[in-house]
Amino acid sequence: MRELNEKCAVVGVFGVDKAALIAHLGLYAMQHRGQEATGISAANGARIATIKDRGLVSRVYTDESLSKLPGCAAIGHNRYSTAGEDSILDAQPIFARYALGEIAIAHNGNFPNARAVRAKLIEDGAIFNTSLDTENLVHLIAKSHENKLQERILDTLSQCDGSYSLLFLSRTKLFAARDPRGFRPLSLAKLGDGYMIASETCAFDLAGAKFIRDIEPGEMVIFEEGKEPRSVNFAKEPIRKCIFEHIYFARPDSFLFGESVYAIRKELGRLLWEECKTNADMVIPVPDSSIPHAIGYAQASGLPFELGIIRNHYVGRTFIEPLQEIRDLKVKKKLSPVKELICGKRLVIVDDSIVRGTTSRQIVSLLREAGAKEIHMRIASPTITHCCFYGIDTPQQSELISHKMSVDQIREYLKADSLRFLSIDALRKAARCKGDFCLSCFDGEYYHDPANNSVSNAA
Ligand code: AMP
């Protein structure tokens, strides 16, 4: 199940009538990547119009509001932001007027060097409206001495090291760029006579677009009316695709980094069984995100797969409870055991990951209350011992349970009969990793020096 903060989705549409309507569909399909705020900017050749607000895609847009976003080009964004922030100011796309005209930007990722870049800009007289790292880009584009927007964007990206899938919309063009390490996904599709770009391919499926290929790490694709899209390879670095997209973050029906998310999750479950065979009466997923992993585990083991925990889909993900007693009820509100099924039974509970341990602990307690005889927790990823600086929201390292405790101590804390995590080797094998994935949350191998890190507001 999903408990913590999630990061963003971006979508772009070019050369399609009523582009904002299509962008809206894309955002709808990618709601799982961010539920706090959403926005769309559309360009009709003469101007850029933007709508953005707090809340879910289904609440923010109406037929009437979308009709105020005319044009054949649009970009959109779904955002998760940390509780308590003024998230309407921090909603994207960010819009600005500058020497060459108008620009809107949508960003998924993180710039670990953002604070230093911002400090320098402020020293030089820049004024900031938002707490977003992404706002640095607007200033760098505005200050660049290059004559064309394309060159200004490349100039800007050369100064902003980090993880990004970025969309830039001008009044007449759209630019889609993926960082040189390829941390975050970004794919390209054909839609009628035009194109669609999205964080995940599930956006294409809803809009009826046909997947062409991933935008490559270090590639920027430029869309301009009456021309075929052009591609610029602007930088080369060792590839570090985010493994956590496959484990948890992406939708299972997406095709991501050249692989089916669903197939990889099942493989994680299969390997988990291979590594740790368990005698039990049934295999139960923690819904919804762990269902494919648990299917993989159950099919490999031959044990019955049962939906022994039911999720209430009407409990908001970003619901912030003011009282501790109510917070304690949070998991209980969201998940409930099917008592008749599990009472007196030996259960294998499969979850995709353990972060703080809060969810697993409460699940074990709910299952015990419901009469489970044995509870064996099986986690389809390794222990998360380090925080992510590249776009997945994780708490401080000191809050990560696997940083503080050994596996046996965690088992004791959860009050489970047994607890096993997948090995890093098995994870690599499932993802067919050839050294081209970022595993930093599991192995602490960062490409930058975390001592100089300044991740504040990931987009
Ligand atoms: P925790 O209760 O802190 O151990 O969180 C673990 C649960 O949250 C797992 O069931 C995961 O499905 C989910 N999860 C893991 N990572 C994240 C993340 N970055 N954002 C939101 N949910 C997450």
Short mmCIF file of C-alpha atoms and ligand atoms in Angstrom, two decimals:
data_model
loop_
_atom_site.label_atom_id
_atom_site.label_comp_id
_atom_site.label_asym_id
_atom_site.label_seq_id
_atom_site.Cartn_x
_atom_site.Cartn_y
_atom_site.Cartn_z
CA MET A 1 0.00 0.00 0.00
CA ARG A 2 1.07 3.58 -0.56
CA GLU A 3 1.62 5.63 2.54
CA LEU A 4 4.28 8.23 2.08
CA ASN A 5 4.55 11.20 -0.21
CA GLU A 6 4.73 10.64 -3.89
CA LYS A 7 6.31 12.77 -6.51
CA CYS A 8 5.20 14.12 -9.79
CA ALA A 9 3.89 13.36 -13.25
CA VAL A 10 4.43 15.39 -16.41
CA VAL A 11 2.53 15.27 -19.69
CA GLY A 12 2.96 17.13 -22.98
CA VAL A 13 0.84 17.31 -26.14
CA PHE A 14 1.87 18.87 -29.44
CA GLY A 15 0.17 19.30 -32.82
CA VAL A 16 -3.21 18.09 -31.62
CA ASP A 17 -6.43 20.09 -31.56
CA LYS A 18 -7.62 20.86 -28.00
CA ALA A 19 -4.28 19.76 -26.59
CA ALA A 20 -5.31 20.71 -23.04
CA LEU A 21 -8.11 18.12 -23.11
CA ILE A 22 -5.61 15.41 -23.98
CA ALA A 23 -3.14 16.63 -21.34
CA HIS A 24 -5.99 16.40 -18.83
CA LEU A 25 -6.57 12.75 -19.76
CA GLY A 26 -2.86 12.06 -19.30
CA LEU A 27 -2.90 13.64 -15.86
CA TYR A 28 -5.97 11.61 -14.97
CA ALA A 29 -4.12 8.39 -15.79
CA MET A 30 -1.09 9.51 -13.75
CA GLN A 31 -2.92 10.66 -10.62
CA HIS A 32 -0.98 8.05 -8.60
CA ARG A 33 2.20 10.13 -9.08
CA GLY A 34 0.86 13.13 -7.18
CA GLN A 35 -2.42 14.18 -5.63
CA GLU A 36 -1.73 17.52 -4.00
CA ALA A 37 -2.03 19.89 -6.95
CA THR A 38 -2.39 19.79 -10.69
CA GLY A 39 -1.95 22.25 -13.56
CA ILE A 40 -2.07 22.60 -17.34
CA SER A 41 -0.58 25.32 -19.57
CA ALA A 42 -1.70 25.54 -23.20
CA ALA A 43 -0.24 27.56 -26.07
CA ASN A 44 -2.17 28.73 -29.11
CA GLY A 45 0.69 30.42 -30.97
CA ALA A 46 -0.08 33.85 -29.52
CA ARG A 47 -0.17 33.26 -25.78
CA ILE A 48 0.10 30.70 -23.01
CA ALA A 49 -2.84 30.19 -20.63
CA THR A 50 -2.57 28.23 -17.37
CA ILE A 51 -4.95 26.63 -14.90
CA LYS A 52 -3.62 25.15 -11.68
CA ASP A 53 -5.06 24.42 -8.30
CA ARG A 54 -4.82 22.18 -5.26
CA GLY A 55 -6.57 18.84 -5.39
CA LEU A 56 -7.22 15.92 -7.66
CA VAL A 57 -7.49 16.10 -11.44
CA SER A 58 -11.18 15.17 -11.25
CA ARG A 59 -11.85 18.18 -9.01
CA VAL A 60 -9.66 20.85 -10.59
CA TYR A 61 -10.73 20.68 -14.24
CA THR A 62 -14.19 21.13 -15.75
CA ASP A 63 -15.23 21.22 -19.41
CA GLU A 64 -15.63 24.95 -18.98
CA SER A 65 -12.18 25.55 -17.47
CA LEU A 66 -10.50 23.36 -20.09
CA SER A 67 -12.19 25.38 -22.84
CA LYS A 68 -10.22 28.38 -21.53
CA LEU A 69 -7.01 26.61 -22.51
CA PRO A 70 -7.10 26.82 -26.33
CA GLY A 71 -4.32 25.69 -28.62
CA CYS A 72 -2.58 22.72 -30.18
CA ALA A 73 0.20 22.49 -27.57
CA ALA A 74 -0.05 21.88 -23.84
CA ILE A 75 1.94 20.66 -20.86
CA GLY A 76 0.58 19.38 -17.55
CA HIS A 77 1.75 18.38 -14.11
CA ASN A 78 0.52 16.49 -11.03
CA ARG A 79 2.27 17.32 -7.80
CA TYR A 80 2.70 15.96 -4.33
CA SER A 81 3.93 18.55 -1.85
CA THR A 82 4.81 18.27 1.80
CA ALA A 83 2.06 18.94 4.32
CA GLY A 84 1.67 22.52 5.46
CA GLU A 85 3.21 24.23 2.47
CA ASP A 86 1.31 26.76 0.45
CA SER A 87 0.95 24.34 -2.36
CA ILE A 88 -0.98 26.53 -4.77
CA LEU A 89 2.10 28.73 -5.14
CA ASP A 90 4.17 25.62 -5.62
CA ALA A 91 1.82 24.03 -8.15
CA GLN A 92 3.16 23.60 -11.67
CA PRO A 93 3.50 24.40 -14.56
CA ILE A 94 5.49 27.49 -13.60
CA PHE A 95 4.75 30.36 -15.98
CA ALA A 96 6.90 33.42 -16.72
CA ARG A 97 7.38 36.24 -19.21
CA TYR A 98 10.93 37.02 -20.22
CA ALA A 99 12.92 38.66 -23.03
CA LEU A 100 12.00 36.06 -25.67
CA GLY A 101 8.31 35.86 -24.76
CA GLU A 102 6.37 33.45 -22.55
CA ILE A 103 7.38 30.11 -21.08
CA ALA A 104 5.78 27.40 -18.94
CA ILE A 105 7.75 24.59 -17.28
CA ALA A 106 6.73 21.23 -15.77
CA HIS A 107 9.29 19.13 -13.87
CA ASN A 108 9.52 15.65 -12.34
CA GLY A 109 12.71 15.11 -10.38
CA ASN A 110 15.17 16.81 -8.06
CA PHE A 111 18.16 19.10 -8.33
CA PRO A 112 20.58 18.29 -5.51
CA ASN A 113 22.57 21.45 -6.37
CA ALA A 114 19.47 23.69 -6.35
CA ARG A 115 20.19 25.55 -3.15
CA ALA A 116 23.60 26.69 -4.31
CA VAL A 117 22.20 27.76 -7.69
CA ARG A 118 19.37 29.67 -6.01
CA ALA A 119 21.71 31.40 -3.55
CA LYS A 120 23.81 32.64 -6.45
CA LEU A 121 20.72 33.86 -8.34
CA ILE A 122 19.47 35.71 -5.26
CA GLU A 123 22.89 37.26 -4.75
CA ASP A 124 22.60 38.50 -8.33
CA GLY A 125 19.22 40.11 -7.58
CA ALA A 126 16.69 37.42 -8.53
CA ILE A 127 13.34 37.34 -6.72
CA PHE A 128 11.61 33.99 -6.12
CA ASN A 129 7.86 33.32 -5.95
CA THR A 130 7.89 29.67 -5.00
CA SER A 131 9.98 27.27 -2.96
CA LEU A 132 10.41 25.05 -6.03
CA ASP A 133 13.83 24.07 -7.27
CA THR A 134 12.26 24.32 -10.71
CA GLU A 135 11.97 28.10 -10.43
CA ASN A 136 15.76 28.30 -10.81
CA LEU A 137 15.27 27.19 -14.41
CA VAL A 138 13.06 30.18 -15.21
CA HIS A 139 15.74 32.57 -13.94
CA LEU A 140 18.57 30.81 -15.70
CA ILE A 141 16.65 30.84 -18.99
CA ALA A 142 15.81 34.54 -18.56
CA LYS A 143 19.44 35.43 -17.77
CA SER A 144 21.05 33.34 -20.50
CA HIS A 145 22.81 35.31 -23.24
CA GLU A 146 21.86 32.82 -25.96
CA ASN A 147 19.59 34.10 -28.72
CA LYS A 148 17.27 31.13 -29.07
CA LEU A 149 15.15 29.40 -26.45
CA GLN A 150 16.58 26.01 -27.38
CA GLU A 151 20.11 27.26 -26.63
CA ARG A 152 18.97 28.97 -23.45
CA ILE A 153 17.42 25.72 -22.20
CA LEU A 154 20.61 23.77 -22.94
CA ASP A 155 22.66 26.48 -21.26
CA THR A 156 20.37 26.20 -18.23
CA LEU A 157 20.49 22.41 -18.06
CA SER A 158 24.28 22.51 -18.10
CA GLN A 159 24.07 24.41 -14.78
CA CYS A 160 21.42 22.22 -13.10
CA ASP A 161 22.74 18.81 -12.26
CA GLY A 162 20.14 16.35 -11.02
CA SER A 163 17.25 14.12 -11.94
CA TYR A 164 14.69 15.55 -14.29
CA SER A 165 12.07 14.84 -16.85
CA LEU A 166 11.25 18.34 -18.00
CA LEU A 167 8.77 19.94 -20.37
CA PHE A 168 9.17 23.53 -21.59
CA LEU A 169 6.33 25.19 -23.50
CA SER A 170 6.76 28.42 -25.45
CA ARG A 171 4.02 30.08 -27.48
CA THR A 172 4.95 27.99 -30.52
CA LYS A 173 7.20 25.12 -29.41
CA LEU A 174 7.49 22.32 -26.92
CA PHE A 175 10.80 20.93 -25.57
CA ALA A 176 11.01 17.60 -23.72
CA ALA A 177 14.27 16.79 -21.90
CA ARG A 178 15.44 13.86 -19.79
CA ASP A 179 18.46 14.13 -17.52
CA PRO A 180 21.71 12.52 -18.69
CA ARG A 181 21.49 9.74 -16.07
CA GLY A 182 17.87 8.96 -16.99
CA PHE A 183 16.64 8.77 -13.38
CA ARG A 184 13.00 9.53 -14.12
CA PRO A 185 11.02 8.05 -17.00
CA LEU A 186 9.76 10.02 -20.03
CA SER A 187 8.19 8.45 -23.10
CA LEU A 188 7.07 9.63 -26.52
CA ALA A 189 3.94 8.62 -28.45
CA LYS A 190 2.15 9.46 -31.67
CA LEU A 191 -1.36 10.88 -31.42
CA GLY A 192 -3.14 11.55 -34.71
CA ASP A 193 -0.91 13.98 -36.62
CA GLY A 194 0.73 15.11 -33.41
CA TYR A 195 2.65 13.80 -30.41
CA MET A 196 2.26 13.08 -26.74
CA ILE A 197 4.98 12.90 -24.08
CA ALA A 198 4.38 11.46 -20.61
CA SER A 199 6.07 10.21 -17.46
CA GLU A 200 4.27 6.89 -17.90
CA THR A 201 2.78 5.05 -20.86
CA CYS A 202 -0.53 4.53 -19.01
CA ALA A 203 -1.21 8.17 -20.00
CA PHE A 204 -0.97 7.22 -23.69
CA ASP A 205 -3.37 4.32 -23.28
CA LEU A 206 -6.11 6.56 -21.91
CA ALA A 207 -5.59 9.23 -24.58
CA GLY A 208 -5.42 6.68 -27.43
CA ALA A 209 -1.80 7.59 -28.29
CA LYS A 210 0.62 5.03 -29.69
CA PHE A 211 3.90 4.56 -27.80
CA ILE A 212 6.95 5.21 -30.01
CA ARG A 213 9.94 5.07 -27.66
CA ASP A 214 11.48 6.44 -24.46
CA ILE A 215 13.15 9.82 -24.65
CA GLU A 216 16.77 8.86 -24.05
CA PRO A 217 18.86 10.01 -21.08
CA GLY A 218 20.57 13.27 -22.06
CA GLU A 219 18.20 13.80 -25.00
CA MET A 220 15.98 16.79 -25.70
CA VAL A 221 13.22 16.49 -28.30
CA ILE A 222 11.99 19.72 -29.90
CA PHE A 223 8.48 19.99 -31.34
CA GLU A 224 7.71 22.79 -33.76
CA GLU A 225 4.70 23.28 -36.04
CA GLY A 226 5.10 21.98 -39.58
CA LYS A 227 8.36 20.15 -38.75
CA GLU A 228 9.23 16.64 -37.70
CA PRO A 229 10.39 16.50 -34.05
CA ARG A 230 14.14 17.14 -33.77
CA SER A 231 16.41 15.53 -31.25
CA VAL A 232 19.49 16.96 -29.52
CA ASN A 233 21.79 14.80 -27.38
CA PHE A 234 23.09 17.31 -24.90
CA ALA A 235 25.06 15.29 -22.34
CA LYS A 236 26.27 11.79 -21.54
CA GLU A 237 26.66 10.23 -18.09
CA PRO A 238 26.49 6.68 -16.69
CA ILE A 239 22.81 5.65 -16.73
CA ARG A 240 20.98 5.47 -13.37
CA LYS A 241 17.33 4.63 -13.95
CA CYS A 242 15.32 4.66 -10.73
CA ILE A 243 14.68 1.09 -9.59
CA PHE A 244 11.96 2.28 -7.22
CA GLU A 245 9.75 3.22 -10.18
CA HIS A 246 9.58 -0.50 -10.93
CA ILE A 247 9.21 -1.63 -7.32
CA TYR A 248 6.48 0.74 -6.23
CA PHE A 249 6.07 4.10 -7.88
CA ALA A 250 4.82 3.49 -11.43
CA ARG A 251 1.46 2.05 -12.42
CA PRO A 252 1.67 -1.69 -13.14
CA ASP A 253 0.09 -1.27 -16.60
CA SER A 254 2.90 1.09 -17.68
CA PHE A 255 5.80 0.06 -19.87
CA LEU A 256 8.76 1.74 -18.23
CA PHE A 257 12.50 1.86 -19.08
CA GLY A 258 11.76 -0.71 -21.80
CA GLU A 259 10.07 -3.24 -19.50
CA SER A 260 6.58 -4.06 -18.27
CA VAL A 261 6.19 -2.83 -14.68
CA TYR A 262 3.71 -5.62 -13.98
CA ALA A 263 6.09 -8.33 -15.26
CA ILE A 264 8.99 -7.02 -13.16
CA ARG A 265 6.85 -6.88 -10.02
CA LYS A 266 5.75 -10.48 -10.56
CA GLU A 267 9.37 -11.46 -11.06
CA LEU A 268 10.31 -9.73 -7.78
CA GLY A 269 7.65 -11.85 -6.08
CA ARG A 270 8.88 -15.03 -7.77
CA LEU A 271 12.47 -14.38 -6.69
CA LEU A 272 11.31 -13.60 -3.18
CA TRP A 273 9.82 -17.10 -3.04
CA GLU A 274 13.01 -18.59 -4.52
CA GLU A 275 15.07 -16.89 -1.82
CA CYS A 276 12.75 -17.71 1.03
CA LYS A 277 10.35 -20.63 0.77
CA THR A 278 7.72 -20.47 3.50
CA ASN A 279 5.18 -22.98 4.79
CA ALA A 280 1.84 -21.22 4.92
CA ASP A 281 -1.86 -21.54 4.12
CA MET A 282 -2.11 -18.54 1.81
CA VAL A 283 -0.35 -15.55 0.25
CA ILE A 284 -1.92 -12.12 0.84
CA PRO A 285 -0.87 -8.82 -0.79
CA VAL A 286 -0.90 -5.47 0.97
CA PRO A 287 -3.25 -3.70 -1.44
CA ASP A 288 -2.95 -2.14 -3.93
CA SER A 289 0.67 -1.66 -4.84
CA SER A 290 1.88 -5.14 -3.79
CA ILE A 291 -0.67 -7.20 -5.69
CA PRO A 292 1.58 -8.10 -8.68
CA HIS A 293 4.48 -9.01 -6.34
CA ALA A 294 2.19 -11.27 -4.31
CA ILE A 295 0.81 -12.92 -7.46
CA GLY A 296 4.40 -13.69 -8.48
CA TYR A 297 5.11 -15.17 -5.06
CA ALA A 298 1.89 -17.21 -5.00
CA GLN A 299 2.30 -18.59 -8.53
CA ALA A 300 5.88 -19.64 -7.86
CA SER A 301 5.00 -21.27 -4.55
CA GLY A 302 1.73 -22.90 -5.56
CA LEU A 303 0.16 -21.48 -2.38
CA PRO A 304 -3.36 -20.02 -2.68
CA PHE A 305 -3.50 -16.27 -3.40
CA GLU A 306 -6.18 -14.53 -1.36
CA LEU A 307 -7.32 -10.95 -0.90
CA GLY A 308 -7.17 -11.22 2.87
CA ILE A 309 -6.78 -7.47 3.34
CA ILE A 310 -9.32 -5.13 1.77
CA ARG A 311 -8.53 -1.53 1.01
CA ASN A 312 -11.03 1.27 1.33
CA HIS A 313 -10.48 3.30 -1.84
CA TYR A 314 -12.28 6.35 -0.53
CA VAL A 315 -9.70 7.20 2.11
CA GLY A 316 -7.66 10.09 0.70
CA ARG A 317 -3.96 9.43 0.36
CA THR A 318 -2.83 12.86 1.36
CA PHE A 319 -5.33 13.21 4.18
CA ILE A 320 -3.56 14.89 7.06
CA GLU A 321 -4.97 14.03 10.45
CA PRO A 322 -4.58 16.68 13.16
CA LEU A 323 -4.85 14.32 16.14
CA GLN A 324 -2.48 11.52 17.08
CA GLU A 325 -5.35 9.18 18.04
CA ILE A 326 -6.87 9.65 14.60
CA ARG A 327 -3.49 9.28 12.93
CA ASP A 328 -3.15 5.95 14.68
CA LEU A 329 -6.38 4.90 13.05
CA LYS A 330 -5.12 5.77 9.60
CA VAL A 331 -4.05 2.32 8.48
CA LYS A 332 -7.13 0.82 10.13
CA LYS A 333 -9.33 3.19 8.16
CA LYS A 334 -7.65 2.23 4.94
CA LEU A 335 -7.11 -1.51 5.36
CA SER A 336 -9.20 -4.18 6.97
CA PRO A 337 -8.74 -7.94 7.23
CA VAL A 338 -11.26 -10.50 5.96
CA LYS A 339 -11.63 -12.21 9.33
CA GLU A 340 -13.38 -15.42 8.24
CA LEU A 341 -10.62 -16.05 5.70
CA ILE A 342 -7.58 -15.55 7.88
CA CYS A 343 -8.73 -16.67 11.33
CA GLY A 344 -6.53 -19.59 12.49
CA LYS A 345 -4.42 -19.46 9.31
CA ARG A 346 -0.69 -19.18 8.60
CA LEU A 347 -0.24 -16.14 6.38
CA VAL A 348 2.47 -14.90 4.04
CA ILE A 349 1.95 -11.15 3.71
CA VAL A 350 3.72 -9.64 0.70
CA ASP A 351 4.49 -5.91 0.62
CA ASP A 352 6.62 -4.03 -1.91
CA SER A 353 8.71 -2.12 0.64
CA ILE A 354 9.15 -1.07 4.25
CA VAL A 355 10.11 2.55 4.86
CA ARG A 356 9.38 3.63 8.44
CA GLY A 357 7.70 0.36 9.36
CA THR A 358 4.47 2.06 10.44
CA THR A 359 2.25 0.32 7.91
CA SER A 360 3.64 -3.17 8.44
CA ARG A 361 3.41 -2.89 12.21
CA GLN A 362 -0.24 -1.89 12.07
CA ILE A 363 -1.02 -4.58 9.51
CA VAL A 364 0.47 -7.27 11.76
CA SER A 365 -1.58 -5.98 14.66
CA LEU A 366 -4.81 -5.96 12.59
CA LEU A 367 -4.18 -9.51 11.41
CA ARG A 368 -3.44 -10.73 14.94
CA GLU A 369 -6.67 -9.17 16.20
CA ALA A 370 -8.47 -10.99 13.39
CA GLY A 371 -7.10 -14.32 14.65
CA ALA A 372 -4.20 -15.08 12.26
CA LYS A 373 -2.15 -18.02 13.56
CA GLU A 374 1.20 -17.08 11.99
CA ILE A 375 2.26 -13.93 10.13
CA HIS A 376 5.26 -14.10 7.81
CA MET A 377 6.14 -10.72 6.28
CA ARG A 378 7.84 -10.96 2.88
CA ILE A 379 9.14 -7.74 1.35
CA ALA A 380 9.72 -7.67 -2.41
CA SER A 381 12.64 -5.22 -2.20
CA PRO A 382 15.82 -4.97 -0.10
CA THR A 383 16.11 -2.95 3.12
CA ILE A 384 15.82 0.82 2.48
CA THR A 385 18.79 2.16 4.41
CA HIS A 386 19.40 5.50 2.63
CA CYS A 387 17.24 8.41 1.51
CA CYS A 388 16.60 9.28 -2.09
CA PHE A 389 17.91 12.59 -3.43
CA TYR A 390 16.66 12.01 -6.95
CA GLY A 391 12.90 12.34 -6.88
CA ILE A 392 11.37 9.60 -4.72
CA ASP A 393 10.10 10.99 -1.47
CA THR A 394 11.67 9.22 1.50
CA PRO A 395 11.94 10.53 5.06
CA GLN A 396 15.21 11.51 6.76
CA GLN A 397 17.66 8.64 7.05
CA SER A 398 17.16 8.60 10.83
CA GLU A 399 13.48 7.68 10.26
CA LEU A 400 14.21 4.75 7.98
CA ILE A 401 13.61 1.65 10.08
CA SER A 402 16.22 -0.40 8.20
CA HIS A 403 18.81 2.27 8.93
CA LYS A 404 18.09 2.05 12.67
CA MET A 405 17.48 -1.66 13.16
CA SER A 406 18.64 -5.08 12.03
CA VAL A 407 16.15 -7.32 10.23
CA ASP A 408 15.57 -9.28 13.42
CA GLN A 409 14.97 -6.13 15.44
CA ILE A 410 12.48 -4.98 12.81
CA ARG A 411 10.70 -8.34 13.01
CA GLU A 412 10.41 -7.91 16.74
CA TYR A 413 9.13 -4.32 16.34
CA LEU A 414 6.52 -5.47 13.82
CA LYS A 415 5.61 -8.43 16.05
CA ALA A 416 5.72 -10.72 13.01
CA ASP A 417 6.62 -14.42 13.23
CA SER A 418 9.20 -13.96 10.50
CA LEU A 419 10.43 -11.21 8.20
CA ARG A 420 12.46 -11.46 5.00
CA PHE A 421 13.56 -8.86 2.46
CA LEU A 422 14.57 -9.56 -1.14
CA SER A 423 18.34 -9.45 -1.74
CA ILE A 424 19.95 -6.71 -3.84
CA ASP A 425 21.21 -9.39 -6.24
CA ALA A 426 17.69 -10.68 -6.83
CA LEU A 427 16.47 -7.12 -7.37
CA ARG A 428 19.16 -6.58 -9.99
CA LYS A 429 18.23 -9.85 -11.63
CA ALA A 430 14.51 -9.05 -11.77
CA ALA A 431 15.14 -5.66 -13.36
CA ARG A 432 17.76 -7.11 -15.75
CA CYS A 433 20.07 -4.50 -14.30
CA LYS A 434 23.36 -4.11 -16.12
CA GLY A 435 24.68 -1.48 -13.74
CA ASP A 436 22.25 0.99 -15.32
CA PHE A 437 19.88 1.41 -12.36
CA CYS A 438 20.13 3.70 -9.35
CA LEU A 439 19.94 1.58 -6.18
CA SER A 440 21.03 4.36 -3.85
CA CYS A 441 18.11 3.91 -1.41
CA PHE A 442 19.36 0.34 -0.87
CA ASP A 443 23.13 0.68 -1.20
CA GLY A 444 23.83 4.37 -0.49
CA GLU A 445 25.76 4.79 -3.73
CA TYR A 446 25.01 8.37 -4.75
CA TYR A 447 26.46 10.03 -7.80
CA HIS A 448 26.84 13.31 -5.93
CA ASP A 449 28.20 14.08 -2.46
CA PRO A 450 25.15 14.04 -0.13
CA ALA A 451 27.04 16.33 2.26
CA ASN A 452 26.49 19.09 -0.30
CA ASN A 453 22.93 18.06 -0.91
CA SER A 454 20.22 20.63 -0.90
CA VAL A 455 17.11 18.70 -1.83
CA SER A 456 14.27 20.72 -0.47
CA ASN A 457 11.33 20.71 -2.80
CA ALA A 458 11.36 17.87 -5.17
CA ALA A 459 8.95 18.28 -8.01
P1 AMP B 1 6.06 2.61 5.96
O1 AMP B 1 4.75 2.50 6.64
O2 AMP B 1 6.72 3.94 6.25
O3 AMP B 1 6.99 1.47 6.18
O4 AMP B 1 5.77 2.67 4.38
C1 AMP B 1 5.77 1.52 3.61
C2 AMP B 1 4.59 1.50 2.70
O5 AMP B 1 4.50 2.71 1.93
C3 AMP B 1 4.72 0.37 1.72
O6 AMP B 1 3.53 -0.37 1.85
C4 AMP B 1 4.86 0.99 0.34
O7 AMP B 1 3.89 0.47 -0.55
C5 AMP B 1 4.61 2.45 0.54
N1 AMP B 1 5.73 3.29 0.05
C6 AMP B 1 7.03 3.00 -0.07
N2 AMP B 1 7.74 4.06 -0.53
C7 AMP B 1 6.88 5.05 -0.69
C8 AMP B 1 6.99 6.42 -1.15
N3 AMP B 1 8.15 6.96 -1.52
N4 AMP B 1 5.87 7.15 -1.20
C9 AMP B 1 4.69 6.62 -0.83
N5 AMP B 1 4.53 5.37 -0.38
C10 AMP B 1 5.60 4.57 -0.32
#
